[in-house]
Structure formats: C-alpha cells, structure tokens
Short mmCIF file of C-alpha atoms in Angstrom, two decimals:
data_model
loop_
_atom_site.label_atom_id
_atom_site.label_comp_id
_atom_site.label_asym_id
_atom_site.label_seq_id
_atom_site.Cartn_x
_atom_site.Cartn_y
_atom_site.Cartn_z
CA GLN J 1 13.77 8.52 -3.46
CA SER J 2 10.02 8.33 -4.16
CA VAL J 3 8.49 9.57 -7.39
CA LEU J 4 5.70 11.05 -5.26
CA THR J 5 7.03 13.77 -2.98
CA GLN J 6 5.66 14.33 0.51
CA PRO J 7 7.06 16.43 3.35
CA PRO J 8 8.89 14.17 5.83
CA SER J 9 7.06 15.59 8.80
CA VAL J 10 4.32 17.99 9.89
CA SER J 11 3.14 19.01 13.32
CA ALA J 12 0.33 20.96 14.92
CA ALA J 13 -1.42 21.33 18.25
CA PRO J 14 -4.51 19.35 19.30
CA GLY J 15 -7.65 20.81 17.79
CA GLN J 16 -5.78 22.51 14.98
CA LYS J 17 -5.71 21.72 11.26
CA VAL J 18 -2.89 20.31 9.16
CA THR J 19 -2.40 19.61 5.48
CA ILE J 20 -0.06 17.11 3.83
CA SER J 21 0.93 17.53 0.22
CA CYS J 22 1.82 14.92 -2.39
CA SER J 23 3.47 16.03 -5.61
CA GLY J 24 3.82 13.87 -8.70
CA SER J 25 3.62 14.11 -12.46
CA SER J 26 1.23 13.79 -15.36
CA SER J 27 1.82 10.03 -15.65
CA ASN J 28 0.74 9.34 -12.08
CA ILE J 29 -1.27 11.89 -10.06
CA GLY J 30 -2.11 13.94 -13.13
CA ASN J 31 -4.04 11.11 -14.77
CA ASN J 32 -4.98 8.70 -11.99
CA TYR J 33 -6.90 8.69 -8.75
CA VAL J 34 -5.07 9.32 -5.48
CA ALA J 35 -5.62 7.48 -2.20
CA TRP J 36 -4.34 8.39 1.25
CA TYR J 37 -3.35 5.88 3.93
CA GLN J 38 -2.73 6.16 7.66
CA GLN J 39 -0.26 3.81 9.30
CA LEU J 40 -0.15 3.75 13.07
CA PRO J 41 3.06 2.33 14.61
CA GLY J 42 3.27 -1.44 14.26
CA THR J 43 0.02 -1.78 12.32
CA ALA J 44 -1.11 -2.24 8.74
CA PRO J 45 -1.99 0.84 6.69
CA LYS J 46 -5.63 1.93 6.52
CA VAL J 47 -7.22 3.81 3.65
CA LEU J 48 -8.52 7.24 4.65
CA ILE J 49 -9.31 8.75 1.26
CA TYR J 50 -9.80 7.16 -2.16
CA GLU J 51 -10.55 8.54 -5.63
CA ASN J 52 -8.97 11.85 -4.56
CA ASN J 53 -11.65 12.95 -2.12
CA LYS J 54 -13.94 10.10 -1.06
CA ARG J 55 -14.01 8.69 2.47
CA PRO J 56 -14.69 5.00 3.19
CA SER J 57 -17.44 4.33 5.67
CA GLY J 58 -16.22 4.79 9.22
CA ILE J 59 -13.65 7.48 8.38
CA PRO J 60 -14.64 10.74 10.10
CA ASP J 61 -15.18 13.88 8.06
CA ARG J 62 -12.20 15.46 9.84
CA PHE J 63 -10.22 13.83 7.04
CA SER J 64 -10.50 15.29 3.54
CA GLY J 65 -8.69 14.98 0.24
CA SER J 66 -8.28 17.09 -2.87
CA LYS J 67 -6.36 17.00 -6.12
CA SER J 68 -5.26 19.70 -8.53
CA GLY J 69 -3.18 18.92 -11.58
CA THR J 70 -0.21 16.81 -10.52
CA SER J 71 -0.57 17.40 -6.77
CA ALA J 72 -2.86 16.08 -4.06
CA THR J 73 -3.51 17.20 -0.51
CA LEU J 74 -4.75 15.47 2.63
CA GLY J 75 -6.38 17.69 5.24
CA ILE J 76 -7.01 16.80 8.86
CA THR J 77 -9.01 19.08 11.14
CA GLY J 78 -9.66 18.88 14.86
CA LEU J 79 -6.34 17.12 15.45
CA GLN J 80 -6.27 14.46 18.15
CA THR J 81 -3.30 12.74 19.74
CA GLY J 82 -4.58 9.52 18.22
CA ASP J 83 -3.93 10.97 14.77
CA GLU J 84 -0.18 10.69 15.32
CA ALA J 85 0.89 8.33 12.56
CA ASP J 86 2.60 8.10 9.20
CA TYR J 87 0.53 9.20 6.21
CA TYR J 88 1.10 8.06 2.64
CA CYS J 89 -0.34 9.07 -0.68
CA GLY J 90 -0.69 6.39 -3.32
CA THR J 91 -1.58 6.19 -6.97
CA TRP J 92 -0.94 4.34 -10.25
CA ASP J 93 1.64 5.38 -12.80
CA SER J 94 0.33 4.85 -16.31
CA SER J 95 3.74 5.14 -17.99
CA LEU J 96 5.54 2.72 -15.72
CA SER J 97 2.48 0.47 -15.16
CA VAL J 98 3.21 0.23 -11.45
CA GLY J 99 1.60 1.42 -8.26
CA MET J 100 3.47 3.83 -6.07
CA PHE J 101 3.43 5.50 -2.69
CA GLY J 102 4.84 8.77 -1.51
CA GLY J 103 7.74 8.72 0.91
CA GLY J 104 5.41 9.20 3.85
CA THR J 105 4.79 12.06 6.27
CA LYS J 106 5.06 11.69 10.01
CA LEU J 107 2.37 13.66 11.82
CA THR J 108 3.12 14.86 15.34
CA VAL J 109 0.32 16.30 17.44
CA LEU J 110 2.12 18.52 19.93
CA GLU I 1 -16.02 -9.72 7.68
CA VAL I 2 -13.15 -9.20 5.26
CA GLN I 3 -9.98 -10.90 6.45
CA LEU I 4 -6.53 -11.28 4.91
CA VAL I 5 -3.90 -13.38 6.66
CA GLU I 6 -0.31 -13.51 5.44
CA SER I 7 2.11 -16.33 6.23
CA GLY I 8 5.42 -17.70 5.07
CA GLY I 9 7.81 -15.03 6.29
CA GLY I 10 11.00 -15.81 8.13
CA LEU I 11 14.78 -15.61 8.12
CA VAL I 12 16.52 -16.52 4.88
CA GLN I 13 20.09 -16.19 3.64
CA PRO I 14 20.99 -13.87 0.76
CA GLY I 15 20.31 -15.66 -2.53
CA GLY I 16 17.64 -17.81 -0.94
CA SER I 17 13.93 -18.15 -1.65
CA LEU I 18 10.65 -17.79 0.22
CA ARG I 19 7.02 -18.15 -0.74
CA LEU I 20 4.53 -15.87 0.97
CA SER I 21 0.85 -16.72 1.12
CA CYS I 22 -2.21 -14.59 1.79
CA ALA I 23 -5.42 -16.39 2.71
CA VAL I 24 -8.55 -14.30 2.29
CA SER I 25 -12.15 -14.60 3.44
CA GLY I 26 -15.26 -12.50 3.71
CA PHE I 27 -15.46 -11.42 0.06
CA THR I 28 -15.52 -12.88 -3.44
CA PHE I 29 -11.78 -13.19 -4.07
CA SER I 30 -12.10 -13.54 -7.83
CA ASP I 31 -13.81 -10.13 -8.08
CA TYR I 32 -10.72 -8.20 -7.02
CA TRP I 33 -7.20 -7.34 -8.07
CA MET I 34 -4.70 -8.04 -5.30
CA THR I 35 -1.49 -6.25 -4.34
CA TRP I 36 1.65 -6.95 -2.31
CA VAL I 37 3.17 -3.97 -0.45
CA ARG I 38 6.27 -4.01 1.75
CA HIS I 39 7.55 -1.84 4.57
CA ALA I 40 11.27 -1.98 5.23
CA PRO I 41 12.61 -0.95 8.65
CA GLY I 42 12.89 2.80 8.92
CA LYS I 43 11.57 3.37 5.41
CA GLY I 44 8.26 4.11 3.74
CA LEU I 45 5.76 1.83 2.08
CA GLU I 46 6.82 0.29 -1.22
CA TRP I 47 4.38 -1.11 -3.76
CA VAL I 48 5.74 -4.50 -4.90
CA ALA I 49 3.35 -6.18 -7.34
CA ASN I 50 -0.25 -6.66 -8.28
CA VAL I 51 -2.33 -9.22 -10.16
CA ASP I 52 -5.68 -9.01 -11.90
CA ARG I 53 -8.80 -11.00 -11.12
CA ASP I 54 -7.90 -14.17 -13.02
CA GLY I 55 -4.11 -14.00 -12.66
CA SER I 56 -3.42 -13.19 -16.29
CA GLU I 57 -2.12 -9.62 -15.85
CA LYS I 58 0.72 -8.88 -13.43
CA HIS I 59 2.87 -5.83 -12.70
CA TYR I 60 6.07 -5.52 -10.67
CA VAL I 61 8.23 -2.75 -9.30
CA ASP I 62 11.61 -2.67 -11.07
CA SER I 63 13.56 -3.74 -7.99
CA VAL I 64 11.85 -7.17 -7.89
CA GLU I 65 11.16 -7.77 -11.60
CA GLY I 66 12.59 -11.13 -12.63
CA ARG I 67 13.09 -12.27 -9.02
CA PHE I 68 9.56 -12.21 -7.57
CA THR I 69 6.43 -13.80 -9.00
CA ILE I 70 2.91 -12.93 -7.90
CA SER I 71 0.17 -15.50 -8.42
CA ARG I 72 -3.26 -16.45 -7.13
CA ASP I 73 -5.51 -19.48 -6.78
CA ASN I 74 -9.11 -18.34 -6.86
CA ALA I 75 -10.34 -21.82 -5.92
CA LYS I 76 -8.33 -21.61 -2.71
CA ASN I 77 -8.98 -17.90 -2.05
CA SER I 78 -5.24 -17.40 -1.83
CA LEU I 79 -2.61 -14.97 -3.10
CA TYR I 80 1.07 -15.82 -3.32
CA LEU I 81 4.44 -14.13 -3.72
CA GLN I 82 7.34 -16.34 -4.75
CA MET I 83 10.56 -14.54 -3.87
CA ASN I 84 13.85 -15.79 -5.34
CA SER I 85 17.42 -14.46 -5.26
CA LEU I 86 16.63 -12.57 -2.10
CA ARG I 87 18.80 -9.64 -1.08
CA ALA I 88 19.33 -7.83 2.20
CA GLU I 89 17.32 -4.92 0.85
CA ASP I 90 14.27 -7.17 0.53
CA THR I 91 14.06 -7.30 4.32
CA ALA I 92 10.64 -5.89 5.21
CA VAL I 93 7.17 -6.61 6.49
CA TYR I 94 5.12 -7.78 3.52
CA PHE I 95 1.42 -6.95 3.36
CA CYS I 96 -1.20 -8.28 1.00
CA ALA I 97 -4.05 -5.92 0.17
CA ARG I 98 -7.38 -6.19 -1.58
CA THR I 99 -7.36 -3.72 -4.44
CA GLY I 100 -10.61 -2.14 -5.43
CA GLY I 101 -11.45 0.11 -8.33
CA SER I 102 -9.13 3.09 -8.84
CA ASN I 103 -6.24 1.05 -7.44
CA LYS I 104 -7.18 1.71 -3.83
CA CYS I 105 -5.96 -0.87 -1.30
CA ASP I 106 -9.04 -1.03 0.86
CA PHE I 107 -8.31 -4.01 3.11
CA TRP I 108 -4.91 -5.16 4.36
CA GLY I 109 -3.51 -8.16 6.16
CA GLN I 110 -1.45 -7.84 9.32
CA GLY I 111 1.82 -8.46 7.49
CA THR I 112 4.55 -11.10 7.60
CA LEU I 113 8.19 -10.31 8.30
CA VAL I 114 10.89 -11.35 5.85
CA THR I 115 14.49 -11.02 7.03
CA VAL I 116 17.31 -11.60 4.57
CA SER I 117 20.58 -12.03 6.44
CA SER I 118 23.52 -14.38 6.76
#
C-alpha cells in the first residue's frame, strides 16, 4: 500500500482529456515538489513533469501538472493511443527521509 | 548524451548477495545525487535508496535498510547497490536514475533484472 494514493486506472477516448490524481500528506506532497513519470510497457520510466508543473524539454504541452495542498494532479489533453502507459507521481517525504512513488495509474485510450 | 547502464543482475538464491553497478556517461557524475528504483512484476515503482554527490549521505526505504548498501565511485563514474540477505520479494527490475534538484529522476538506465528464487 503506497503512502501516495493514485487511482488504479483511468480511461478516455482519443482526443479527449484525462486527469490523474495523487494524494499524500503534509510530510510529502504538502512540503515537497512533485514529479510525474510515464512508463511504457517494458521500458524505463520517463519524467513528464517536475517541480509540480514544469515540463522537461521535449515533453509536449499536452501534459500538465498542478499541486494544491497535499494533492497533485497530472493532466493529459488530446489523448493519443501512444499515451497508453502507467503513470506515477513521485516526491520526497521529509519525515521519513525517503523518496516515494504513488501506486501507479494505468491509462487506457479507448 | 546522458547514458546510464546497469549491470550485475541475475538469479540468486534466498539469503544470497548481488552487487549491481550503474555506469554513467555524458554528464558530470559528481554533480548529482543518484537513486536506485525497482519495479517488481505486477507491481508499481518502488524507491529503494539514494546517495548524495560525494557519497556521504544515504537514505534507504525501510524494507531494505540494513540489507542493501548504496555507494558510488566518482572517479569511475559508477553507482553501486550491494544487496545482501536477499528475499523473494526483492525480485524486480532495478533502475538507476540521475537525480536532479527537487528530487526529480531525470535520466534512467534500462534496468537490470534481479530474480531471487531457489
């Protein structure tokens, strides 16, 4: 059971928008930056969002991130079949002095 | 080009040991924290351990504390994970990741598979 809570799965049609939530506490999300990662089957994770809402170079602006209090959200617009993957939030926990990931959310583009 | 290449995985019996290595290139290794992350079959990502730029500060997830040791050799541009007293639940693909400011893992290796089984 992860300290960071994500929905196990989300789905939407091509071209539509989806959001993925990540809920934590004051010791992790509440006081630390959040990153979001995409993991395609059989590959290494890739960072999509860092410092809550920043995109690395090469990540399209269809991907966005936000944070409010002890929760964070990843948004994906203009869904494509190639977006089907597992998505993870990640942050640091200042009380435990460890990094952590959410349980992951499987995105299905119908 | 930033590259991270893990090695050292394999099949080991419960109670055994393995040492994973991560060879890096394309950036100044000593400028970055480094992290090990694992992905067990059918499960989500699990943060395992990280180490600061000179190897003096280390952090571990509870499930590996006392059994795993993270270390680095900045002269060799290499990161290591010494894994002792291995258990079946340690079976996973292990990734090394460059860790930038704000704890983001911005570059990852391809992973190395560790299987703990008799």
